Structure formats: C-alpha cells, structure tokens
mmCIF file of C-alpha atoms in Angstrom:
data_model
loop_
_atom_site.group_PDB
_atom_site.id
_atom_site.type_symbol
_atom_site.label_atom_id
_atom_site.label_comp_id
_atom_site.label_asym_id
_atom_site.label_seq_id
_atom_site.Cartn_x
_atom_site.Cartn_y
_atom_site.Cartn_z
ATOM 1 C CA UNK A 12 -20.164 -0.819 -8.390
ATOM 2 C CA UNK A 13 -19.717 0.683 -11.837
ATOM 3 C CA UNK A 14 -23.044 0.456 -13.659
ATOM 4 C CA UNK A 15 -22.383 1.939 -17.109
ATOM 5 C CA UNK A 16 -21.726 -0.311 -20.076
ATOM 6 C CA UNK A 17 -18.440 1.443 -20.826
ATOM 7 C CA UNK A 18 -16.005 3.113 -18.456
ATOM 8 C CA UNK A 19 -16.109 6.897 -18.783
ATOM 9 C CA UNK A 20 -12.944 8.579 -20.018
ATOM 10 C CA UNK A 21 -12.664 10.722 -16.864
ATOM 11 C CA UNK A 22 -12.494 7.523 -14.791
ATOM 12 C CA UNK A 23 -10.348 5.658 -17.277
ATOM 13 C CA UNK A 24 -7.780 8.358 -18.018
ATOM 14 C CA UNK A 25 -6.232 8.916 -14.556
ATOM 15 C CA UNK A 26 -4.865 5.401 -14.161
ATOM 16 C CA UNK A 27 -4.238 4.836 -17.886
ATOM 17 C CA UNK A 28 -2.337 8.015 -18.778
ATOM 18 C CA UNK A 29 0.140 7.788 -15.930
ATOM 19 C CA UNK A 30 1.261 4.292 -16.847
ATOM 20 C CA UNK A 31 1.190 4.963 -20.606
ATOM 21 C CA UNK A 32 3.435 8.004 -20.191
ATOM 22 C CA UNK A 33 5.877 5.930 -18.166
ATOM 23 C CA UNK A 34 5.939 3.146 -20.770
ATOM 24 C CA UNK A 35 6.497 5.609 -23.617
ATOM 25 C CA UNK A 36 9.279 7.405 -21.751
ATOM 26 C CA UNK A 37 10.972 4.193 -20.639
ATOM 27 C CA UNK A 38 11.003 2.580 -24.089
ATOM 28 C CA UNK A 39 12.015 5.840 -25.798
ATOM 29 C CA UNK A 40 15.066 6.167 -23.535
ATOM 30 C CA UNK A 41 16.132 2.602 -24.322
ATOM 31 C CA UNK A 42 15.693 3.101 -28.079
ATOM 32 C CA UNK A 43 17.546 6.430 -27.974
ATOM 33 C CA UNK A 44 20.508 4.959 -26.101
ATOM 34 C CA UNK A 45 20.677 2.052 -28.547
ATOM 35 C CA UNK A 46 20.451 4.364 -31.574
ATOM 36 C CA UNK A 47 23.356 6.562 -30.475
ATOM 37 C CA UNK A 48 25.584 3.900 -28.911
ATOM 38 C CA UNK A 49 24.720 0.690 -30.725
ATOM 39 C CA UNK A 50 25.232 -1.265 -27.504
ATOM 40 C CA UNK A 51 24.289 -4.861 -28.192
ATOM 41 C CA UNK A 52 23.905 -5.412 -24.488
ATOM 42 C CA UNK A 53 20.545 -3.658 -24.766
ATOM 43 C CA UNK A 54 19.167 -6.399 -26.998
ATOM 44 C CA UNK A 55 17.924 -9.627 -25.435
ATOM 45 C CA UNK A 56 16.596 -12.752 -27.203
ATOM 46 C CA UNK A 57 12.814 -12.618 -27.205
ATOM 47 C CA UNK A 58 12.210 -16.299 -26.377
ATOM 48 C CA UNK A 59 12.954 -16.114 -22.610
ATOM 49 C CA UNK A 60 10.953 -12.893 -22.343
ATOM 50 C CA UNK A 61 8.007 -14.511 -24.116
ATOM 51 C CA UNK A 62 8.242 -17.410 -21.664
ATOM 52 C CA UNK A 63 8.097 -14.978 -18.744
ATOM 53 C CA UNK A 64 5.118 -13.245 -20.342
ATOM 54 C CA UNK A 65 3.250 -16.528 -20.696
ATOM 55 C CA UNK A 66 3.882 -17.428 -17.058
ATOM 56 C CA UNK A 67 2.804 -13.968 -15.905
ATOM 57 C CA UNK A 68 -0.403 -14.170 -17.955
ATOM 58 C CA UNK A 69 -1.366 -17.447 -16.260
ATOM 59 C CA UNK A 70 -0.449 -16.119 -12.825
ATOM 60 C CA UNK A 71 -2.361 -12.856 -13.223
ATOM 61 C CA UNK A 72 -5.315 -14.774 -14.661
ATOM 62 C CA UNK A 73 -5.409 -16.975 -11.561
ATOM 63 C CA UNK A 74 -5.305 -13.914 -9.316
ATOM 64 C CA UNK A 75 -8.090 -12.174 -11.234
ATOM 65 C CA UNK A 76 -10.309 -15.266 -11.126
ATOM 66 C CA UNK A 77 -9.795 -15.525 -7.373
ATOM 67 C CA UNK A 78 -10.527 -11.818 -6.916
ATOM 68 C CA UNK A 79 -13.747 -12.144 -8.891
ATOM 69 C CA UNK A 80 -14.768 -15.156 -6.781
ATOM 70 C CA UNK A 81 -14.445 -13.044 -3.626
ATOM 71 C CA UNK A 82 -16.469 -10.233 -5.182
ATOM 72 C CA UNK A 83 -19.202 -12.546 -6.443
ATOM 73 C CA UNK A 84 -19.418 -14.412 -3.139
ATOM 74 C CA UNK A 85 -19.946 -11.101 -1.346
ATOM 75 C CA UNK A 86 -22.724 -10.175 -3.762
ATOM 76 C CA UNK A 87 -24.423 -13.545 -3.283
ATOM 77 C CA UNK A 88 -24.299 -13.138 0.492
ATOM 78 C CA UNK A 89 -26.034 -9.785 0.286
ATOM 79 C CA UNK A 90 -28.547 -11.217 -2.148
ATOM 80 C CA UNK A 91 -29.366 -13.789 0.536
ATOM 81 C CA UNK A 92 -29.658 -11.002 3.105
ATOM 82 C CA UNK A 93 -32.239 -9.299 0.884
ATOM 83 C CA UNK A 94 -34.342 -12.455 0.628
ATOM 84 C CA UNK A 95 -34.080 -13.344 4.313
ATOM 85 C CA UNK A 96 -34.937 -9.764 5.306
ATOM 86 C CA UNK A 97 -38.165 -9.919 3.320
ATOM 87 C CA UNK A 98 -38.992 -13.258 4.916
ATOM 88 C CA UNK A 99 -38.265 -11.768 8.337
ATOM 89 C CA UNK A 100 -40.731 -8.955 7.682
ATOM 90 C CA UNK A 101 -43.448 -11.427 6.685
ATOM 91 C CA UNK A 102 -42.816 -13.421 9.872
ATOM 92 C CA UNK A 103 -43.091 -10.284 11.994
ATOM 93 C CA UNK A 104 -46.423 -9.372 10.421
ATOM 94 C CA UNK A 105 -47.991 -12.846 10.313
ATOM 95 C CA UNK A 106 -46.512 -14.756 13.265
ATOM 96 C CA UNK A 107 -46.917 -12.117 15.974
ATOM 97 C CA UNK A 108 -50.588 -12.024 16.929
ATOM 98 C CA UNK A 109 -52.893 -11.521 19.906
ATOM 99 C CA UNK A 110 -55.274 -14.318 18.938
ATOM 100 C CA UNK A 111 -54.193 -16.529 21.840
ATOM 101 C CA UNK A 112 -53.779 -13.719 24.394
ATOM 102 C CA UNK A 113 -56.472 -13.290 27.054
ATOM 103 C CA UNK A 114 -55.517 -9.688 27.854
ATOM 104 C CA UNK A 115 -54.138 -8.352 24.562
ATOM 105 C CA UNK A 116 -52.351 -5.090 24.009
ATOM 106 C CA UNK A 117 -54.188 -2.314 22.196
ATOM 107 C CA UNK A 118 -53.830 -2.638 18.425
ATOM 108 C CA UNK A 119 -51.607 0.437 18.268
ATOM 109 C CA UNK A 120 -49.156 -0.983 20.809
ATOM 110 C CA UNK A 121 -48.946 -4.303 18.980
ATOM 111 C CA UNK A 122 -48.296 -2.395 15.767
ATOM 112 C CA UNK A 123 -45.498 -0.495 17.512
ATOM 113 C CA UNK A 124 -43.965 -3.774 18.702
ATOM 114 C CA UNK A 125 -43.901 -5.054 15.118
ATOM 115 C CA UNK A 126 -42.466 -1.756 13.892
ATOM 116 C CA UNK A 127 -39.705 -1.958 16.505
ATOM 117 C CA UNK A 128 -38.713 -5.389 15.198
ATOM 118 C CA UNK A 129 -38.644 -4.148 11.594
ATOM 119 C CA UNK A 130 -36.721 -0.995 12.460
ATOM 120 C CA UNK A 131 -34.384 -3.017 14.640
ATOM 121 C CA UNK A 132 -33.589 -5.177 11.642
ATOM 122 C CA UNK A 133 -32.932 -2.102 9.488
ATOM 123 C CA UNK A 134 -30.599 -0.856 12.223
ATOM 124 C CA UNK A 135 -28.810 -4.208 12.118
ATOM 125 C CA UNK A 136 -28.274 -3.968 8.353
ATOM 126 C CA UNK A 137 -27.005 -0.410 8.746
ATOM 127 C CA UNK A 138 -24.533 -1.457 11.427
ATOM 128 C CA UNK A 139 -23.317 -4.372 9.325
ATOM 129 C CA UNK A 140 -22.841 -2.111 6.294
ATOM 130 C CA UNK A 141 -20.846 0.477 8.229
ATOM 131 C CA UNK A 142 -18.717 -2.189 9.936
ATOM 132 C CA UNK A 143 -17.855 -3.863 6.653
ATOM 133 C CA UNK A 144 -16.684 -0.569 5.170
ATOM 134 C CA UNK A 145 -14.217 0.177 7.932
ATOM 135 C CA UNK A 146 -10.653 0.268 6.667
ATOM 136 C CA UNK A 147 -8.327 -2.604 7.555
ATOM 137 C CA UNK A 148 -4.532 -2.653 7.486
ATOM 138 C CA UNK A 149 -4.269 -4.305 4.070
ATOM 139 C CA UNK A 150 -6.807 -1.881 2.570
ATOM 140 C CA UNK A 151 -4.905 1.250 3.571
ATOM 141 C CA UNK A 152 -3.444 1.996 0.166
ATOM 142 C CA UNK A 153 -4.381 4.587 -2.411
ATOM 143 C CA UNK A 154 -5.352 3.841 -5.975
ATOM 144 C CA UNK A 155 -7.638 5.368 -8.563
ATOM 145 C CA UNK A 156 -10.569 3.108 -7.605
ATOM 146 C CA UNK A 157 -10.529 4.600 -4.084
ATOM 147 C CA UNK A 158 -9.706 8.171 -5.096
ATOM 148 C CA UNK A 159 -12.717 8.424 -7.419
ATOM 149 C CA UNK A 160 -15.079 7.467 -4.593
ATOM 150 C CA UNK A 161 -13.373 9.743 -2.062
ATOM 151 C CA UNK A 162 -13.779 12.870 -4.193
ATOM 152 C CA UNK A 163 -17.553 12.414 -4.740
ATOM 153 C CA UNK A 164 -19.449 14.213 -1.969
ATOM 154 C CA UNK A 165 -22.508 11.951 -2.193
ATOM 155 C CA UNK A 166 -20.405 8.974 -1.090
ATOM 156 C CA UNK A 167 -19.285 10.499 2.201
ATOM 157 C CA UNK A 168 -20.316 8.046 4.921
ATOM 158 C CA UNK A 169 -21.675 9.186 8.280
ATOM 159 C CA UNK A 170 -20.605 7.590 11.545
ATOM 160 C CA UNK A 171 -22.610 4.611 12.773
ATOM 161 C CA UNK A 172 -24.315 6.453 15.632
ATOM 162 C CA UNK A 173 -25.610 9.061 13.183
ATOM 163 C CA UNK A 174 -26.813 6.402 10.733
ATOM 164 C CA UNK A 175 -28.712 4.562 13.490
ATOM 165 C CA UNK A 176 -30.702 7.632 14.528
ATOM 166 C CA UNK A 177 -33.278 6.899 11.817
ATOM 167 C CA UNK A 178 -34.143 3.526 13.353
ATOM 168 C CA UNK A 179 -33.392 3.501 17.087
ATOM 169 C CA UNK A 180 -33.944 5.802 20.081
ATOM 170 C CA UNK A 181 -30.825 7.568 21.316
ATOM 171 C CA UNK A 182 -30.639 5.536 24.546
ATOM 172 C CA UNK A 183 -30.377 2.278 22.601
ATOM 173 C CA UNK A 184 -27.819 3.794 20.231
ATOM 174 C CA UNK A 185 -25.642 4.829 23.180
ATOM 175 C CA UNK A 186 -25.797 1.272 24.526
ATOM 176 C CA UNK A 187 -25.066 -0.363 21.177
ATOM 177 C CA UNK A 188 -22.089 1.913 20.516
ATOM 178 C CA UNK A 189 -20.331 0.593 23.627
ATOM 179 C CA UNK A 190 -19.857 -2.816 21.975
ATOM 180 C CA UNK A 191 -17.067 -3.784 19.591
ATOM 181 C CA UNK A 192 -19.516 -5.478 17.213
ATOM 182 C CA UNK A 193 -22.766 -3.461 17.203
ATOM 183 C CA UNK A 194 -24.395 -5.582 14.484
ATOM 184 C CA UNK A 195 -24.090 -8.726 16.589
ATOM 185 C CA UNK A 196 -25.583 -6.986 19.613
ATOM 186 C CA UNK A 197 -28.506 -5.638 17.591
ATOM 187 C CA UNK A 198 -29.437 -9.177 16.559
ATOM 188 C CA UNK A 199 -29.151 -10.263 20.185
ATOM 189 C CA UNK A 200 -31.542 -7.445 21.083
ATOM 190 C CA UNK A 201 -34.016 -8.765 18.510
ATOM 191 C CA UNK A 202 -33.817 -12.221 20.052
ATOM 192 C CA UNK A 203 -34.646 -10.739 23.463
ATOM 193 C CA UNK A 204 -37.664 -8.969 21.971
ATOM 194 C CA UNK A 205 -38.909 -12.240 20.483
ATOM 195 C CA UNK A 206 -38.525 -14.017 23.813
ATOM 196 C CA UNK A 207 -40.530 -11.294 25.545
ATOM 197 C CA UNK A 208 -43.313 -11.610 22.977
ATOM 198 C CA UNK A 209 -43.346 -15.386 23.402
ATOM 199 C CA UNK A 210 -43.511 -15.090 27.190
ATOM 200 C CA UNK A 211 -46.545 -12.820 26.862
ATOM 201 C CA UNK A 212 -48.286 -15.175 24.445
ATOM 202 C CA UNK A 213 -47.980 -13.093 21.284
ATOM 203 C CA UNK A 214 -45.709 -15.661 19.669
ATOM 204 C CA UNK A 215 -46.242 -19.416 19.761
ATOM 205 C CA UNK A 216 -43.346 -21.740 20.512
ATOM 206 C CA UNK A 217 -43.301 -22.995 16.924
ATOM 207 C CA UNK A 218 -43.270 -19.483 15.443
ATOM 208 C CA UNK A 219 -40.665 -18.426 17.982
ATOM 209 C CA UNK A 220 -38.345 -21.210 16.841
ATOM 210 C CA UNK A 221 -38.867 -20.235 13.187
ATOM 211 C CA UNK A 222 -38.016 -16.600 13.837
ATOM 212 C CA UNK A 223 -34.967 -17.557 15.891
ATOM 213 C CA UNK A 224 -33.827 -19.627 12.907
ATOM 214 C CA UNK A 225 -34.122 -16.503 10.778
ATOM 215 C CA UNK A 226 -31.891 -14.648 13.244
ATOM 216 C CA UNK A 227 -29.423 -17.538 13.102
ATOM 217 C CA UNK A 228 -29.424 -17.226 9.310
ATOM 218 C CA UNK A 229 -28.600 -13.526 9.631
ATOM 219 C CA UNK A 230 -25.672 -14.490 11.851
ATOM 220 C CA UNK A 231 -24.503 -16.979 9.218
ATOM 221 C CA UNK A 232 -24.627 -14.342 6.502
ATOM 222 C CA UNK A 233 -22.902 -11.795 8.709
ATOM 223 C CA UNK A 234 -20.163 -14.309 9.465
ATOM 224 C CA UNK A 235 -19.689 -14.975 5.760
ATOM 225 C CA UNK A 236 -19.244 -11.236 5.145
ATOM 226 C CA UNK A 237 -16.820 -10.942 8.044
ATOM 227 C CA UNK A 238 -14.835 -13.883 6.686
ATOM 228 C CA UNK A 239 -14.221 -11.998 3.446
ATOM 229 C CA UNK A 240 -13.593 -8.725 5.270
ATOM 230 C CA UNK A 241 -11.182 -10.051 7.885
ATOM 231 C CA UNK A 242 -9.259 -12.503 5.697
ATOM 232 C CA UNK A 243 -7.390 -10.672 2.925
ATOM 233 C CA UNK A 244 -6.610 -12.061 -0.471
ATOM 234 C CA UNK A 245 -3.438 -14.127 0.224
ATOM 235 C CA UNK A 246 -0.608 -11.624 0.025
ATOM 236 C CA UNK A 247 1.826 -14.108 -1.492
ATOM 237 C CA UNK A 248 -0.381 -14.259 -4.584
ATOM 238 C CA UNK A 249 -1.179 -10.548 -4.693
ATOM 239 C CA UNK A 250 2.378 -9.346 -4.056
ATOM 240 C CA UNK A 251 4.182 -11.672 -6.433
ATOM 241 C CA UNK A 252 1.593 -11.076 -9.126
ATOM 242 C CA UNK A 253 2.595 -7.415 -8.944
ATOM 243 C CA UNK A 254 6.316 -8.252 -8.887
ATOM 244 C CA UNK A 255 6.163 -10.698 -11.805
ATOM 245 C CA UNK A 256 4.086 -8.293 -13.880
ATOM 246 C CA UNK A 257 6.591 -5.506 -13.446
ATOM 247 C CA UNK A 258 9.578 -7.769 -14.069
ATOM 248 C CA UNK A 259 8.018 -8.658 -17.398
ATOM 249 C CA UNK A 260 7.151 -5.019 -18.161
ATOM 250 C CA UNK A 261 10.689 -3.826 -17.427
ATOM 251 C CA UNK A 262 12.514 -6.462 -19.506
ATOM 252 C CA UNK A 263 10.047 -6.526 -22.417
ATOM 253 C CA UNK A 264 11.471 -3.529 -24.369
ATOM 254 C CA UNK A 265 14.889 -5.185 -24.602
ATOM 255 C CA UNK A 266 13.365 -8.206 -26.333
ATOM 256 C CA UNK A 267 11.266 -6.080 -28.673
ATOM 257 C CA UNK A 268 14.303 -3.930 -29.435
ATOM 258 C CA UNK A 269 16.204 -7.046 -30.490
ATOM 259 C CA UNK A 270 13.429 -8.096 -32.873
ATOM 260 C CA UNK A 271 12.905 -4.636 -34.380
ATOM 261 C CA UNK A 272 16.651 -4.082 -34.827
ATOM 262 C CA UNK A 273 16.783 -7.181 -37.034
ATOM 263 C CA UNK A 274 14.450 -5.468 -39.516
ATOM 264 C CA UNK A 275 16.739 -2.469 -39.684
ATOM 265 C CA UNK A 276 16.192 1.188 -40.453
ATOM 266 C CA UNK A 277 13.604 3.187 -38.570
ATOM 267 C CA UNK A 278 11.715 0.022 -37.632
ATOM 268 C CA UNK A 279 13.709 0.168 -34.417
ATOM 269 C CA UNK A 280 11.317 2.842 -33.153
ATOM 270 C CA UNK A 281 8.336 0.532 -33.518
ATOM 271 C CA UNK A 282 9.521 -0.815 -30.187
ATOM 272 C CA UNK A 283 7.909 2.173 -28.454
ATOM 273 C CA UNK A 284 4.257 1.753 -29.576
ATOM 274 C CA UNK A 285 4.277 -2.052 -29.464
ATOM 275 C CA UNK A 286 5.883 -2.088 -26.039
ATOM 276 C CA UNK A 287 3.466 0.542 -24.713
ATOM 277 C CA UNK A 288 0.423 -1.468 -25.804
ATOM 278 C CA UNK A 289 1.647 -4.807 -24.421
ATOM 279 C CA UNK A 290 2.899 -3.315 -21.150
ATOM 280 C CA UNK A 291 -0.345 -1.394 -20.634
ATOM 281 C CA UNK A 292 -2.435 -4.535 -21.165
ATOM 282 C CA UNK A 293 -0.477 -6.511 -18.566
ATOM 283 C CA UNK A 294 -0.461 -3.615 -16.108
ATOM 284 C CA UNK A 295 -4.211 -3.117 -16.499
ATOM 285 C CA UNK A 296 -4.898 -6.800 -15.863
ATOM 286 C CA UNK A 297 -2.881 -6.544 -12.665
ATOM 287 C CA UNK A 298 -4.704 -3.386 -11.535
ATOM 288 C CA UNK A 299 -8.152 -4.857 -12.244
ATOM 289 C CA UNK A 300 -7.387 -7.866 -10.065
ATOM 290 C CA UNK A 301 -5.822 -5.727 -7.347
ATOM 291 C CA UNK A 302 -8.833 -3.400 -7.066
ATOM 292 C CA UNK A 303 -11.317 -6.297 -6.980
ATOM 293 C CA UNK A 304 -9.748 -8.269 -4.116
ATOM 294 C CA UNK A 305 -11.778 -6.688 -1.320
ATOM 295 C CA UNK A 306 -15.483 -6.086 -2.075
ATOM 296 C CA UNK A 307 -16.053 -3.943 1.044
ATOM 297 C CA UNK A 308 -13.310 -1.302 0.803
ATOM 298 C CA UNK A 309 -15.057 1.849 -0.483
ATOM 299 C CA UNK A 310 -13.970 1.688 -4.111
ATOM 300 C CA UNK A 311 -15.806 1.704 -7.425
ATOM 301 C CA UNK A 312 -15.639 -2.107 -7.525
ATOM 302 C CA UNK A 313 -17.454 -2.555 -4.193
ATOM 303 C CA UNK A 314 -20.674 -4.454 -3.665
ATOM 304 C CA UNK A 315 -23.283 -1.616 -3.561
ATOM 305 C CA UNK A 316 -24.171 -2.037 0.112
ATOM 306 C CA UNK A 317 -25.851 1.354 0.488
ATOM 307 C CA UNK A 318 -28.165 0.709 -2.462
ATOM 308 C CA UNK A 319 -28.997 -2.810 -1.257
ATOM 309 C CA UNK A 320 -29.759 -1.617 2.287
ATOM 310 C CA UNK A 321 -31.951 1.172 0.916
ATOM 311 C CA UNK A 322 -33.912 -1.291 -1.235
ATOM 312 C CA UNK A 323 -34.495 -3.517 1.804
ATOM 313 C CA UNK A 324 -35.583 -0.488 3.840
ATOM 314 C CA UNK A 325 -38.101 0.543 1.192
ATOM 315 C CA UNK A 326 -39.579 -2.962 0.971
ATOM 316 C CA UNK A 327 -39.888 -3.446 4.727
ATOM 317 C CA UNK A 328 -41.269 0.004 5.479
ATOM 318 C CA UNK A 329 -43.853 -0.336 2.719
ATOM 319 C CA UNK A 330 -44.898 -3.651 4.298
ATOM 320 C CA UNK A 331 -45.545 -1.610 7.451
ATOM 321 C CA UNK A 332 -47.898 0.575 5.429
ATOM 322 C CA UNK A 333 -45.602 3.605 5.466
ATOM 323 C CA UNK A 334 -45.722 5.961 2.507
ATOM 324 C CA UNK A 335 -42.928 8.410 3.374
ATOM 325 C CA UNK A 336 -40.196 5.974 2.409
ATOM 326 C CA UNK A 337 -36.876 7.217 1.001
ATOM 327 C CA UNK A 338 -36.080 6.990 -2.680
ATOM 328 C CA UNK A 339 -33.821 4.323 -4.111
ATOM 329 C CA UNK A 340 -30.128 5.156 -4.217
ATOM 330 C CA UNK A 341 -29.100 6.433 -7.638
ATOM 331 C CA UNK A 342 -25.728 6.034 -9.285
ATOM 332 C CA UNK A 343 -23.480 9.108 -9.235
ATOM 333 C CA UNK A 344 -21.122 9.370 -12.200
ATOM 334 C CA UNK A 345 -22.177 5.799 -13.063
ATOM 335 C CA UNK A 346 -21.015 4.542 -9.654
ATOM 336 C CA UNK A 347 -23.491 2.861 -7.298
ATOM 337 C CA UNK A 348 -22.415 2.461 -3.691
#
C-alpha cells in the first residue's frame, strides 16, 4: 500500500517515461511521414475516433471501479480479522478459568495454555498471510508495481516454516507443513485445544460454543480472502480493456493529424504533444486498474498484510502482559506491506 500523499518521482518515472517516449516517437514518425509525403491516407476523420475514445473511457472506468471493489473488499475482510482477533484474545483471557475445576492446574500452566491459544492464533494469521501472497497463474506477469516491491530488501518474504518458528514448536510446524492448507489446519488445532479445555472443566459449554463461533468466523473471513485470491478479475474484461485502450491509442494520432492539418503551417506538429498527453492519460488509467485487480499479489497496491498482522500481534501479546513485543511495521520508500 502506498502511503504518501503524492507518488514519488522515482516510482512514477519508470512506468511513465517508457510509455511517453513511445507516444512521442510514434506520433513524430507519423507527422514526419505526412510532412514529406503529404499522404492523405494518414488523416482520419476525428468523429469515429472520438466515439471509440468515449467507449474506451466508459469501459476502463468500469474495470477500474471493479478493481477498486476487490481491493476494498479485501481491506474490509482484514479489518474484520483485526476486530475478531481482539475479541478472541479477550475470550481466551476471560472465558478460560479454573473456578469450576476441583483439581486445577497450577497458575503457570493455565497461563501457558492461554498463551498457546494466543500464539496459535498468531500462527494462523501468519499462515494465512503467506498463503495469500503465493503467486497464481494469472499473477505471473511483470509490471512496475511488482518490480518496485521486488527490489526492496525489506520486503523479502521468508518461507512459512521460518515465519511460524516465532509462534509454534518445531514439531507442530513440521506437522502443519505437511498439509496443503496450513491455515485451515491451524484453526482445527485450536478447536481441538478448546475441546480439551472443555473436557477438563476449564471452559463451560456456553463459553465453548462462543469460542467455536469465533473460530467459525475466522473460517468465514479466510474463505472470503481465498475467494478473491482464487478467482481472478474476469479476463474478458481485463484483456479487452487493454486491447480497446491500445486500439484507441494507436489510431488517435491519425485523427489529431487531420484536425491539426486543417489549421495549416507548423500547427501540424501540435499533434505530438496533444497526442502524447491524451494517450498517456488513457494508458495510465488502464495500468492503474490492471495493478489493482489482485490485492494479494506482492505489489505496491496490496493490502498491507504484514503491517496488519504485526499490529494484531502487538495487541494480543500486550494483552498477555508481554513487554518485549516487536515494533510496528514502518513504510519503506512510502510503501507499507
């Protein structure tokens, strides 16, 4: 997620300059050929081109709105995960008690049981984050939004088994890593822990049901994330938005040339700057929509999963009374991941 008010030039220039240079070169060649040959075939009435431009603007606008909806839905889901995680921590602390147990565990052991549930939840969030950032077939393309993230060392992501070492013993990590969906299995493990606590009398039936509902809510939120991750933005919209945009960009200079030639003189060369500006605007709109389609693909437009997970970790570990909690994730080059 880009957090600065304005996009820095070093992030803006790579994708802008390449296209601008192409537009300048393309329109200059057309104007030069027309100047030396006078071929009327290079001039096209502007009305049909303007009609194409209007249609493309509506089409690209629809695509961008849909892309933003996917991005915002992903952010809302993780906002819900933050709230439910805090509620889960409160349940662990307040619902699990030895008040009704005739032969209670020592206080330290009960505290460890609560800590295991909290750390197990942090492991679950870590697994979900890593799973969501795995590359899928339709995300395996290079663009500036990905390249910027890839070149920043602080954004290098460790493997899941390494990430889990902060929260789980190695034996449990080895078991979890044998499954195709570790996050799902970690929640299942939490459910088993709750059942064991209920069987021993540390959790009443009513509280047990409430905490199982919280786990079910985590499954719902995980499923919502996986729906966005596993179902790409419909390719018919994404692909033809790209095609229509470039059809318009490629035919536009011929229409502008026709209009500028009517004025006469050196006004013909005004085609180059006007074309460059219009073509760049349409191309940028297309790129913005294209790089916002998938909110979990390791680009600058991603939902900041690492920062969100770290904030949850800080809150939950402080509820445990820990003081050696990690610091909040800071933006690097105005990018928060």
